[in-house]
Structures are given as structure tokens and as C-alpha cells.
């Protein structure tokens, strides 16, 4: 007897249903916000579209500038991605070197503390001096922003490994290389992956701050200039694009890292 | 690593004294930082000229520039730091209050947490021009600074208030503790280290918010001076204002760290947040 479970498409239906159950609240909230926005623009807003744009105004103004929006978004996406990859590579390499090589750790500890607690945004003009106002400066600043988070997470990851793992390595007679490769890297990996995820967010923040400073192009620049040119429709749509991009980027990184994570946790 | 037996470390044999391991580490760190500054001075300044002064001025030039423009820099520094200070106060009190509010009940958390998450879903500095547009020049910078610092503070405070174990909850229930007693004796004490961590991050973030607010539109402050000196290519002034702002922020961070270190005796405070 064919039940619902055995009908074709049952598995897909089940996945859709579980997605809907998890996210229905968020979807309803978004729909509610859009309805509130339309209600506000229609009935409450007395100062018109140039003060607070209605939904149609946002759509029409964005359509009119769509090449600009799309090319700026592409540029920011490239910069963020390059920056995150640079930050990830440098952060993991230097973080590992810092936590494993005792000389580096003790010599540069105050330096790392100093650089970690200073406000990153204030360094953005420096990058413009060094690399001009193009894509390079923004990508490198995004790289520096994400580098710090990744490095600190790597250091924390290697620093909070249980002593039992070191004892296990000693008992098995593992050489240093074997200990690193087979035990320590895997024990530190959860922290490093968390750092990579936060690093992705910081890369976006770095890209946007650098675009505020380097008066050139990119979606952060669009946000800034659309305010001074009084184009609130463009401002809103660029904000929405940034939000969507940040969400997709973070979810993409999270999904790939979860896919790459080894199965059950080492605890 | 036999540390006490042989003192073959170069600086201690040079100085002719024997140092404990901890003091050695400290000295090593200090020498490392001093070494970097010395290398920078030599590389950028007279002897080596690896980088021109227009790209990266040596520390001596930056200090000289600071001395020349002291009144100007201090005026703008005060503007930025007072903005950041007020933003910090707003963010810390607001974040702690919101954390207490959300921890009150499951329903509060389910209702208000999506708002918190959606507020944090866009990079916080992105809203700086928006705030400037809608709130206007004068109070917008405080709001921007508070907005950037608020969410990390809230997340830390919320984690702290929620950090009680099931055993603690059962203990409170078996003692018949009222809500107020539960908060006063367990939750808030538990949350204090987390709140301090949040305050440290909020120091940095509030300065970031103040500076970014000045990047997008201001007439005074560190960010404004940095951008202006960049436009007129006065690189020395730009570097000196950046260095000044960085030092002051790190100093403020260190003060909060020191207070945390002195106040919290049951958990070790780490410098790496």
C-alpha cells in the first residue's frame, strides 16, 4: 500500500517542509516589514519620496541605475572575496607560527595585543596612501580586517587544546610533525573555522569602510554618495544588496566549512 | 626547556643577572616591540630608506609632526574620543539592559532576538550614511558610534547572563528563589566577566563608529583630519593623527582590561579577546 512516504518526490517534500518550518518565522517577519514599509509610505509619510522612499520609488530608481548597482556590487564582492582569502591564508599561517614557535610568541606578544585592540577603521587612509583608490587598496584592507580575526582564533584554537592530546601523542611516541598533523591541527580546527566565519564578516566590513575612504567605486561608495546626492531609493537598494550579499557570503562560508569539517567532534 | 639551570639567554648574560622565566618572557616581549620600532625607524628614515617618507614616515617624523600640530590634533582627538565615549556608554548600558530583558523569559527571547539578529545582519558601519541622512549632523555621530558598539556588547552580555548551568537552575528552584534573587545572586555575577569582555570590544568598536561617522560626513575629529590630510597629501599629519588615535584607544582598552583584571578574581582575564 503506497503511503505518503513512498510516493515519488516525498524526500524533496520533506526537505522543503523542514526548511519552511525552520524559516517560516523569518519569512513572515520580512513580509511584515515590507507591508509596514508600504503602509508607512502610503499613509504616514508626509515628506514624500525624497525623504523616505516608497517601495515603488526604490524599485524605479534602482532600475534606472541598475548597471551602476550591479557593477559596484560585483566590484565589492570581488574585493571582499580576495580580501578574505588573503586574510584567511595569512591568518592561519601566522597564527600557527605564532602559537607553535615559542620565540615568535614571546617576542611579538605585546605587538599582537597592541594591534588587536586598535580601531581598524582608522588605518584605512594608510591603505589609500599605499595602494591608491582602486580595487587593490580595498581588497587589502578587507584582508587586514579579516586577518586579525583569523589569527586570533588560530592562536586561541592552538592554545586551548586539552593537555590529554599532548599526552596521547607522547604515549604513542609521535614526532612533532606527526603530533601537529594528526592531532593538534584537528583539535584546533573548530576554533579556526569559527574564526574563518567571523573573518568573512570582517572582510565585508573592511571592504565597506575602505570604500568610504577611497572615493572610487563599489557598493559602499554608492551608499555614501547616494546620501549626498539625495537618491534615497538608490541608498535603500544598495543597503538591501549589501545585506543580501553579506548573508549569502556568510551562509556560503558556513556551509562549506560544515561540509569540510571532520565528522564527530574530538570532544 | 631547562630555564633555571643555565642562563644562556643573551640579554641576561649581557646584563649579568639571572631572571625568572616570567620576567624573561616580559623582557623578550618588550625587546621585540622596541626592536620593531627601531627597525621601522632605520628602514624608513635615514640609514636604509627602504620606504620613502611619503609612504611610511619613520616614528621620529611622526612624533615631530605630532609635536608641531599638538593643539590641532588634541582638539580633534577630544572631539572623536568624546563621541566614542558617549557612544560607548550608550552601547554598554543599552546592551546590558537588552541582555537582561531578553533573558527574562523564553517568549521575550523569541520575540526580540530576531530584531537583534536582523539589526546585526547588515555590516554595522554601512548604516553610518543612513543615520547621517535621517538623524542629522550633530547627534548622528553619537548614534553611529553607539550602533557599531552595541551589538558585540549585547551578544557578550547575553551570553553571560545565559551562561548558568542546569545544575544552578535546579539549585535555585529547590531553594525557591524568586526571579529577582535569581538575577541578583547568580545571573549577574556570572555575567560580569562576559560584560567586561563586551566592554573591551565596545571600546574599540565605539572608536571605529566615531571615526567612520567622521569619514562619511563631519567637520571635525580624527577621521575628518585623516581624510583632509590625505586629500592635501600631508602624509606626516595623517600618520600622526592615526598613531595618536590608535594609542589612545589601546590605552583605553588597557584600562578596561586592568579594571577587569583587578575586579574579577575567580577567572583569569586574557589579553587576547
PDB file of N, CA and C in Angstrom, chain B residues 74-163:
ATOM      1  N   UNK B  74      45.001  67.695  19.332  1.00  0.00           N
ATOM      2  CA  UNK B  74      44.293  67.440  20.580  1.00  0.00           C
ATOM      3  C   UNK B  74      42.846  67.868  20.506  1.00  0.00           C
ATOM      4  N   UNK B  75      42.590  68.956  19.787  1.00  0.00           N
ATOM      5  CA  UNK B  75      41.206  69.399  19.681  1.00  0.00           C
ATOM      6  C   UNK B  75      40.356  68.365  18.957  1.00  0.00           C
ATOM      7  N   UNK B  76      40.900  67.883  17.832  1.00  0.00           N
ATOM      8  CA  UNK B  76      40.123  66.920  17.069  1.00  0.00           C
ATOM      9  C   UNK B  76      40.069  65.566  17.759  1.00  0.00           C
ATOM     10  N   UNK B  77      41.161  65.208  18.445  1.00  0.00           N
ATOM     11  CA  UNK B  77      41.153  63.952  19.178  1.00  0.00           C
ATOM     12  C   UNK B  77      40.082  63.984  20.259  1.00  0.00           C
ATOM     13  N   UNK B  78      39.981  65.117  20.969  1.00  0.00           N
ATOM     14  CA  UNK B  78      38.970  65.225  22.008  1.00  0.00           C
ATOM     15  C   UNK B  78      37.576  65.072  21.416  1.00  0.00           C
ATOM     16  N   UNK B  79      37.352  65.668  20.244  1.00  0.00           N
ATOM     17  CA  UNK B  79      36.043  65.552  19.628  1.00  0.00           C
ATOM     18  C   UNK B  79      35.696  64.084  19.365  1.00  0.00           C
ATOM     19  N   UNK B  80      36.623  63.368  18.716  1.00  0.00           N
ATOM     20  CA  UNK B  80      36.356  61.966  18.414  1.00  0.00           C
ATOM     21  C   UNK B  80      36.201  61.145  19.679  1.00  0.00           C
ATOM     22  N   UNK B  81      37.107  61.363  20.641  1.00  0.00           N
ATOM     23  CA  UNK B  81      37.074  60.496  21.822  1.00  0.00           C
ATOM     24  C   UNK B  81      35.846  60.773  22.688  1.00  0.00           C
ATOM     25  N   UNK B  82      35.384  62.024  22.726  1.00  0.00           N
ATOM     26  CA  UNK B  82      34.166  62.262  23.499  1.00  0.00           C
ATOM     27  C   UNK B  82      32.972  61.620  22.817  1.00  0.00           C
ATOM     28  N   UNK B  83      32.941  61.693  21.474  1.00  0.00           N
ATOM     29  CA  UNK B  83      31.887  60.982  20.742  1.00  0.00           C
ATOM     30  C   UNK B  83      31.927  59.501  21.057  1.00  0.00           C
ATOM     31  N   UNK B  84      33.145  58.927  20.964  1.00  0.00           N
ATOM     32  CA  UNK B  84      33.274  57.494  21.211  1.00  0.00           C
ATOM     33  C   UNK B  84      32.905  57.165  22.652  1.00  0.00           C
ATOM     34  N   UNK B  85      33.274  58.043  23.585  1.00  0.00           N
ATOM     35  CA  UNK B  85      32.957  57.790  24.980  1.00  0.00           C
ATOM     36  C   UNK B  85      31.467  57.740  25.232  1.00  0.00           C
ATOM     37  N   UNK B  86      30.757  58.718  24.682  1.00  0.00           N
ATOM     38  CA  UNK B  86      29.304  58.726  24.877  1.00  0.00           C
ATOM     39  C   UNK B  86      28.672  57.523  24.179  1.00  0.00           C
ATOM     40  N   UNK B  87      29.149  57.240  22.967  1.00  0.00           N
ATOM     41  CA  UNK B  87      28.653  56.055  22.253  1.00  0.00           C
ATOM     42  C   UNK B  87      28.911  54.792  23.049  1.00  0.00           C
ATOM     43  N   UNK B  88      30.076  54.717  23.691  1.00  0.00           N
ATOM     44  CA  UNK B  88      30.411  53.542  24.496  1.00  0.00           C
ATOM     45  C   UNK B  88      29.446  53.388  25.662  1.00  0.00           C
ATOM     46  N   UNK B  89      29.174  54.509  26.352  1.00  0.00           N
ATOM     47  CA  UNK B  89      28.264  54.446  27.495  1.00  0.00           C
ATOM     48  C   UNK B  89      26.877  53.976  27.052  1.00  0.00           C
ATOM     49  N   UNK B  90      26.393  54.558  25.948  1.00  0.00           N
ATOM     50  CA  UNK B  90      25.074  54.153  25.443  1.00  0.00           C
ATOM     51  C   UNK B  90      25.076  52.678  25.096  1.00  0.00           C
ATOM     52  N   UNK B  91      26.135  52.240  24.375  1.00  0.00           N
ATOM     53  CA  UNK B  91      26.171  50.842  23.920  1.00  0.00           C
ATOM     54  C   UNK B  91      26.240  49.891  25.102  1.00  0.00           C
ATOM     55  N   UNK B  92      27.076  50.224  26.118  1.00  0.00           N
ATOM     56  CA  UNK B  92      27.244  49.296  27.234  1.00  0.00           C
ATOM     57  C   UNK B  92      25.961  49.200  28.053  1.00  0.00           C
ATOM     58  N   UNK B  93      25.370  50.356  28.399  1.00  0.00           N
ATOM     59  CA  UNK B  93      24.135  50.289  29.191  1.00  0.00           C
ATOM     60  C   UNK B  93      23.018  49.668  28.388  1.00  0.00           C
ATOM     61  N   UNK B  94      22.883  50.086  27.110  1.00  0.00           N
ATOM     62  CA  UNK B  94      21.830  49.516  26.280  1.00  0.00           C
ATOM     63  C   UNK B  94      21.997  48.027  26.081  1.00  0.00           C
ATOM     64  N   UNK B  95      23.241  47.610  25.805  1.00  0.00           N
ATOM     65  CA  UNK B  95      23.485  46.188  25.569  1.00  0.00           C
ATOM     66  C   UNK B  95      23.184  45.356  26.799  1.00  0.00           C
ATOM     67  N   UNK B  96      23.634  45.828  27.964  1.00  0.00           N
ATOM     68  CA  UNK B  96      23.378  45.067  29.188  1.00  0.00           C
ATOM     69  C   UNK B  96      21.891  44.999  29.485  1.00  0.00           C
ATOM     70  N   UNK B  97      21.194  46.151  29.337  1.00  0.00           N
ATOM     71  CA  UNK B  97      19.760  46.148  29.622  1.00  0.00           C
ATOM     72  C   UNK B  97      19.011  45.214  28.673  1.00  0.00           C
ATOM     73  N   UNK B  98      19.366  45.277  27.371  1.00  0.00           N
ATOM     74  CA  UNK B  98      18.700  44.390  26.414  1.00  0.00           C
ATOM     75  C   UNK B  98      18.979  42.939  26.739  1.00  0.00           C
ATOM     76  N   UNK B  99      20.222  42.640  27.174  1.00  0.00           N
ATOM     77  CA  UNK B  99      20.540  41.249  27.510  1.00  0.00           C
ATOM     78  C   UNK B  99      19.702  40.794  28.695  1.00  0.00           C
ATOM     79  N   UNK B 100      19.574  41.657  29.709  1.00  0.00           N
ATOM     80  CA  UNK B 100      18.756  41.298  30.868  1.00  0.00           C
ATOM     81  C   UNK B 100      17.306  41.102  30.459  1.00  0.00           C
ATOM     82  N   UNK B 101      16.841  41.993  29.557  1.00  0.00           N
ATOM     83  CA  UNK B 101      15.452  41.904  29.118  1.00  0.00           C
ATOM     84  C   UNK B 101      15.192  40.599  28.370  1.00  0.00           C
ATOM     85  N   UNK B 102      16.126  40.267  27.449  1.00  0.00           N
ATOM     86  CA  UNK B 102      15.904  39.079  26.643  1.00  0.00           C
ATOM     87  C   UNK B 102      16.040  37.798  27.442  1.00  0.00           C
ATOM     88  N   UNK B 103      16.805  37.855  28.544  1.00  0.00           N
ATOM     89  CA  UNK B 103      16.981  36.626  29.304  1.00  0.00           C
ATOM     90  C   UNK B 103      15.823  36.382  30.242  1.00  0.00           C
ATOM     91  N   UNK B 104      14.877  37.326  30.286  1.00  0.00           N
ATOM     92  CA  UNK B 104      13.808  37.223  31.281  1.00  0.00           C
ATOM     93  C   UNK B 104      12.946  35.996  31.061  1.00  0.00           C
ATOM     94  N   UNK B 105      12.557  35.790  29.809  1.00  0.00           N
ATOM     95  CA  UNK B 105      11.737  34.611  29.554  1.00  0.00           C
ATOM     96  C   UNK B 105      11.963  34.133  28.135  1.00  0.00           C
ATOM     97  N   UNK B 106      11.591  32.907  27.903  1.00  0.00           N
ATOM     98  CA  UNK B 106      11.726  32.304  26.584  1.00  0.00           C
ATOM     99  C   UNK B 106      10.976  33.121  25.550  1.00  0.00           C
ATOM    100  N   UNK B 107       9.790  33.625  25.945  1.00  0.00           N
ATOM    101  CA  UNK B 107       8.956  34.356  24.997  1.00  0.00           C
ATOM    102  C   UNK B 107       9.595  35.687  24.616  1.00  0.00           C
ATOM    103  N   UNK B 108      10.172  36.375  25.626  1.00  0.00           N
ATOM    104  CA  UNK B 108      10.886  37.616  25.333  1.00  0.00           C
ATOM    105  C   UNK B 108      11.986  37.363  24.327  1.00  0.00           C
ATOM    106  N   UNK B 109      12.707  36.272  24.560  1.00  0.00           N
ATOM    107  CA  UNK B 109      13.828  35.976  23.676  1.00  0.00           C
ATOM    108  C   UNK B 109      13.337  35.690  22.262  1.00  0.00           C
ATOM    109  N   UNK B 110      12.267  34.892  22.147  1.00  0.00           N
ATOM    110  CA  UNK B 110      11.758  34.561  20.817  1.00  0.00           C
ATOM    111  C   UNK B 110      11.232  35.776  20.091  1.00  0.00           C
ATOM    112  N   UNK B 111      10.677  36.733  20.856  1.00  0.00           N
ATOM    113  CA  UNK B 111      10.129  37.911  20.192  1.00  0.00           C
ATOM    114  C   UNK B 111      11.226  38.880  19.783  1.00  0.00           C
ATOM    115  N   UNK B 112      12.164  39.137  20.701  1.00  0.00           N
ATOM    116  CA  UNK B 112      13.102  40.233  20.447  1.00  0.00           C
ATOM    117  C   UNK B 112      14.381  39.804  19.749  1.00  0.00           C
ATOM    118  N   UNK B 113      14.747  38.530  19.881  1.00  0.00           N
ATOM    119  CA  UNK B 113      16.006  38.101  19.261  1.00  0.00           C
ATOM    120  C   UNK B 113      16.033  38.292  17.746  1.00  0.00           C
ATOM    121  N   UNK B 114      14.942  37.996  17.012  1.00  0.00           N
ATOM    122  CA  UNK B 114      15.005  38.266  15.566  1.00  0.00           C
ATOM    123  C   UNK B 114      15.311  39.719  15.245  1.00  0.00           C
ATOM    124  N   UNK B 115      14.815  40.630  16.065  1.00  0.00           N
ATOM    125  CA  UNK B 115      15.114  42.046  15.814  1.00  0.00           C
ATOM    126  C   UNK B 115      16.598  42.299  16.003  1.00  0.00           C
ATOM    127  N   UNK B 116      17.174  41.704  17.050  1.00  0.00           N
ATOM    128  CA  UNK B 116      18.601  41.864  17.284  1.00  0.00           C
ATOM    129  C   UNK B 116      19.403  41.280  16.138  1.00  0.00           C
ATOM    130  N   UNK B 117      18.999  40.097  15.705  1.00  0.00           N
ATOM    131  CA  UNK B 117      19.748  39.437  14.637  1.00  0.00           C
ATOM    132  C   UNK B 117      19.640  40.218  13.346  1.00  0.00           C
ATOM    133  N   UNK B 118      18.444  40.731  13.040  1.00  0.00           N
ATOM    134  CA  UNK B 118      18.320  41.467  11.784  1.00  0.00           C
ATOM    135  C   UNK B 118      19.038  42.801  11.867  1.00  0.00           C
ATOM    136  N   UNK B 119      19.134  43.371  13.084  1.00  0.00           N
ATOM    137  CA  UNK B 119      19.901  44.604  13.199  1.00  0.00           C
ATOM    138  C   UNK B 119      21.364  44.370  12.935  1.00  0.00           C
ATOM    139  N   UNK B 120      21.824  43.161  13.268  1.00  0.00           N
ATOM    140  CA  UNK B 120      23.230  42.854  13.087  1.00  0.00           C
ATOM    141  C   UNK B 120      23.523  42.228  11.740  1.00  0.00           C
ATOM    142  N   UNK B 121      22.476  41.992  10.929  1.00  0.00           N
ATOM    143  CA  UNK B 121      22.705  41.243   9.705  1.00  0.00           C
ATOM    144  C   UNK B 121      23.344  42.096   8.627  1.00  0.00           C
ATOM    145  N   UNK B 122      23.245  43.402   8.749  1.00  0.00           N
ATOM    146  CA  UNK B 122      23.953  44.247   7.804  1.00  0.00           C
ATOM    147  C   UNK B 122      25.196  44.764   8.512  1.00  0.00           C
ATOM    148  N   UNK B 123      26.330  44.845   7.817  1.00  0.00           N
ATOM    149  CA  UNK B 123      27.529  45.360   8.483  1.00  0.00           C
ATOM    150  C   UNK B 123      27.233  46.713   9.116  1.00  0.00           C
ATOM    151  N   UNK B 124      27.517  46.837  10.412  1.00  0.00           N
ATOM    152  CA  UNK B 124      27.007  47.970  11.153  1.00  0.00           C
ATOM    153  C   UNK B 124      27.518  49.311  10.647  1.00  0.00           C
ATOM    154  N   UNK B 125      28.738  49.341  10.142  1.00  0.00           N
ATOM    155  CA  UNK B 125      29.261  50.633   9.696  1.00  0.00           C
ATOM    156  C   UNK B 125      28.548  51.120   8.439  1.00  0.00           C
ATOM    157  N   UNK B 126      27.871  50.198   7.728  1.00  0.00           N
ATOM    158  CA  UNK B 126      27.216  50.592   6.484  1.00  0.00           C
ATOM    159  C   UNK B 126      26.116  51.596   6.737  1.00  0.00           C
ATOM    160  N   UNK B 127      25.517  51.536   7.937  1.00  0.00           N
ATOM    161  CA  UNK B 127      24.395  52.420   8.184  1.00  0.00           C
ATOM    162  C   UNK B 127      24.828  53.822   8.560  1.00  0.00           C
ATOM    163  N   UNK B 128      26.140  54.079   8.626  1.00  0.00           N
ATOM    164  CA  UNK B 128      26.599  55.413   9.019  1.00  0.00           C
ATOM    165  C   UNK B 128      26.027  56.520   8.116  1.00  0.00           C
ATOM    166  N   UNK B 129      26.089  56.383   6.761  1.00  0.00           N
ATOM    167  CA  UNK B 129      25.494  57.455   5.950  1.00  0.00           C
ATOM    168  C   UNK B 129      23.986  57.580   6.151  1.00  0.00           C
ATOM    169  N   UNK B 130      23.328  56.435   6.401  1.00  0.00           N
ATOM    170  CA  UNK B 130      21.877  56.462   6.586  1.00  0.00           C
ATOM    171  C   UNK B 130      21.507  57.246   7.840  1.00  0.00           C
ATOM    172  N   UNK B 131      22.244  56.973   8.933  1.00  0.00           N
ATOM    173  CA  UNK B 131      21.986  57.706  10.160  1.00  0.00           C
ATOM    174  C   UNK B 131      22.239  59.189   9.963  1.00  0.00           C
ATOM    175  N   UNK B 132      23.311  59.471   9.208  1.00  0.00           N
ATOM    176  CA  UNK B 132      23.638  60.871   8.960  1.00  0.00           C
ATOM    177  C   UNK B 132      22.498  61.565   8.225  1.00  0.00           C
ATOM    178  N   UNK B 133      21.877  60.844   7.282  1.00  0.00           N
ATOM    179  CA  UNK B 133      20.817  61.417   6.490  1.00  0.00           C
ATOM    180  C   UNK B 133      19.575  61.681   7.322  1.00  0.00           C
ATOM    181  N   UNK B 134      19.209  60.700   8.166  1.00  0.00           N
ATOM    182  CA  UNK B 134      17.933  60.823   8.845  1.00  0.00           C
ATOM    183  C   UNK B 134      18.029  61.531  10.183  1.00  0.00           C
ATOM    184  N   UNK B 135      19.155  61.385  10.887  1.00  0.00           N
ATOM    185  CA  UNK B 135      19.209  61.991  12.208  1.00  0.00           C
ATOM    186  C   UNK B 135      19.889  63.342  12.162  1.00  0.00           C
ATOM    187  N   UNK B 136      20.705  63.580  11.145  1.00  0.00           N
ATOM    188  CA  UNK B 136      21.278  64.905  11.054  1.00  0.00           C
ATOM    189  C   UNK B 136      22.620  64.998  11.730  1.00  0.00           C
ATOM    190  N   UNK B 137      23.377  66.001  11.368  1.00  0.00           N
ATOM    191  CA  UNK B 137      24.789  66.091  11.698  1.00  0.00           C
ATOM    192  C   UNK B 137      25.153  65.906  13.149  1.00  0.00           C
ATOM    193  N   UNK B 138      24.513  66.631  14.062  1.00  0.00           N
ATOM    194  CA  UNK B 138      25.112  66.720  15.380  1.00  0.00           C
ATOM    195  C   UNK B 138      24.977  65.456  16.206  1.00  0.00           C
ATOM    196  N   UNK B 139      23.756  64.905  16.332  1.00  0.00           N
ATOM    197  CA  UNK B 139      23.645  63.724  17.192  1.00  0.00           C
ATOM    198  C   UNK B 139      23.901  62.438  16.440  1.00  0.00           C
ATOM    199  N   UNK B 140      24.004  62.517  15.082  1.00  0.00           N
ATOM    200  CA  UNK B 140      24.171  61.279  14.331  1.00  0.00           C
ATOM    201  C   UNK B 140      25.456  60.560  14.718  1.00  0.00           C
ATOM    202  N   UNK B 141      26.532  61.315  14.977  1.00  0.00           N
ATOM    203  CA  UNK B 141      27.812  60.648  15.244  1.00  0.00           C
ATOM    204  C   UNK B 141      27.750  59.836  16.540  1.00  0.00           C
ATOM    205  N   UNK B 142      26.998  60.334  17.558  1.00  0.00           N
ATOM    206  CA  UNK B 142      26.863  59.541  18.780  1.00  0.00           C
ATOM    207  C   UNK B 142      26.090  58.260  18.501  1.00  0.00           C
ATOM    208  N   UNK B 143      25.032  58.389  17.701  1.00  0.00           N
ATOM    209  CA  UNK B 143      24.213  57.224  17.389  1.00  0.00           C
ATOM    210  C   UNK B 143      25.022  56.199  16.593  1.00  0.00           C
ATOM    211  N   UNK B 144      25.821  56.675  15.618  1.00  0.00           N
ATOM    212  CA  UNK B 144      26.629  55.750  14.822  1.00  0.00           C
ATOM    213  C   UNK B 144      27.603  55.000  15.722  1.00  0.00           C
ATOM    214  N   UNK B 145      28.278  55.752  16.593  1.00  0.00           N
ATOM    215  CA  UNK B 145      29.254  55.119  17.476  1.00  0.00           C
ATOM    216  C   UNK B 145      28.576  54.100  18.379  1.00  0.00           C
ATOM    217  N   UNK B 146      27.404  54.478  18.938  1.00  0.00           N
ATOM    218  CA  UNK B 146      26.693  53.540  19.806  1.00  0.00           C
ATOM    219  C   UNK B 146      26.202  52.326  19.023  1.00  0.00           C
ATOM    220  N   UNK B 147      25.737  52.548  17.790  1.00  0.00           N
ATOM    221  CA  UNK B 147      25.206  51.444  16.987  1.00  0.00           C
ATOM    222  C   UNK B 147      26.282  50.416  16.699  1.00  0.00           C
ATOM    223  N   UNK B 148      27.491  50.900  16.326  1.00  0.00           N
ATOM    224  CA  UNK B 148      28.557  49.954  15.980  1.00  0.00           C
ATOM    225  C   UNK B 148      28.990  49.169  17.205  1.00  0.00           C
ATOM    226  N   UNK B 149      28.985  49.816  18.384  1.00  0.00           N
ATOM    227  CA  UNK B 149      29.463  49.126  19.583  1.00  0.00           C
ATOM    228  C   UNK B 149      28.395  48.292  20.252  1.00  0.00           C
ATOM    229  N   UNK B 150      27.118  48.556  19.924  1.00  0.00           N
ATOM    230  CA  UNK B 150      26.031  47.953  20.683  1.00  0.00           C
ATOM    231  C   UNK B 150      25.980  46.435  20.540  1.00  0.00           C
ATOM    232  N   UNK B 151      26.029  45.945  19.279  1.00  0.00           N
ATOM    233  CA  UNK B 151      25.735  44.527  19.080  1.00  0.00           C
ATOM    234  C   UNK B 151      26.759  43.575  19.689  1.00  0.00           C
ATOM    235  N   UNK B 152      28.067  43.821  19.530  1.00  0.00           N
ATOM    236  CA  UNK B 152      29.002  42.920  20.219  1.00  0.00           C
ATOM    237  C   UNK B 152      28.801  42.938  21.731  1.00  0.00           C
ATOM    238  N   UNK B 153      28.504  44.148  22.281  1.00  0.00           N
ATOM    239  CA  UNK B 153      28.269  44.252  23.720  1.00  0.00           C
ATOM    240  C   UNK B 153      27.059  43.419  24.110  1.00  0.00           C
ATOM    241  N   UNK B 154      25.974  43.552  23.316  1.00  0.00           N
ATOM    242  CA  UNK B 154      24.756  42.814  23.633  1.00  0.00           C
ATOM    243  C   UNK B 154      25.013  41.317  23.579  1.00  0.00           C
ATOM    244  N   UNK B 155      25.712  40.860  22.517  1.00  0.00           N
ATOM    245  CA  UNK B 155      25.945  39.426  22.362  1.00  0.00           C
ATOM    246  C   UNK B 155      26.738  38.884  23.547  1.00  0.00           C
ATOM    247  N   UNK B 156      27.790  39.634  23.932  1.00  0.00           N
ATOM    248  CA  UNK B 156      28.594  39.183  25.069  1.00  0.00           C
ATOM    249  C   UNK B 156      27.783  39.164  26.357  1.00  0.00           C
ATOM    250  N   UNK B 157      27.022  40.234  26.605  1.00  0.00           N
ATOM    251  CA  UNK B 157      26.246  40.307  27.839  1.00  0.00           C
ATOM    252  C   UNK B 157      25.191  39.210  27.866  1.00  0.00           C
ATOM    253  N   UNK B 158      24.566  38.961  26.699  1.00  0.00           N
ATOM    254  CA  UNK B 158      23.537  37.930  26.656  1.00  0.00           C
ATOM    255  C   UNK B 158      24.145  36.552  26.921  1.00  0.00           C
ATOM    256  N   UNK B 159      25.293  36.271  26.294  1.00  0.00           N
ATOM    257  CA  UNK B 159      25.963  35.000  26.560  1.00  0.00           C
ATOM    258  C   UNK B 159      26.258  34.855  28.036  1.00  0.00           C
ATOM    259  N   UNK B 160      26.664  35.973  28.678  1.00  0.00           N
ATOM    260  CA  UNK B 160      26.992  35.903  30.082  1.00  0.00           C
ATOM    261  C   UNK B 160      25.794  35.635  30.959  1.00  0.00           C
ATOM    262  N   UNK B 161      24.687  36.331  30.667  1.00  0.00           N
ATOM    263  CA  UNK B 161      23.515  36.155  31.512  1.00  0.00           C
ATOM    264  C   UNK B 161      22.915  34.767  31.304  1.00  0.00           C
ATOM    265  N   UNK B 162      23.084  34.200  30.125  1.00  0.00           N
ATOM    266  CA  UNK B 162      22.507  32.888  29.844  1.00  0.00           C
ATOM    267  C   UNK B 162      23.429  31.751  30.230  1.00  0.00           C
ATOM    268  N   UNK B 163      24.583  32.071  30.822  1.00  0.00           N
ATOM    269  CA  UNK B 163      25.602  31.040  30.970  1.00  0.00           C
ATOM    270  C   UNK B 163      25.405  30.168  32.210  1.00  0.00           C
TER     271      UNK B 163
END
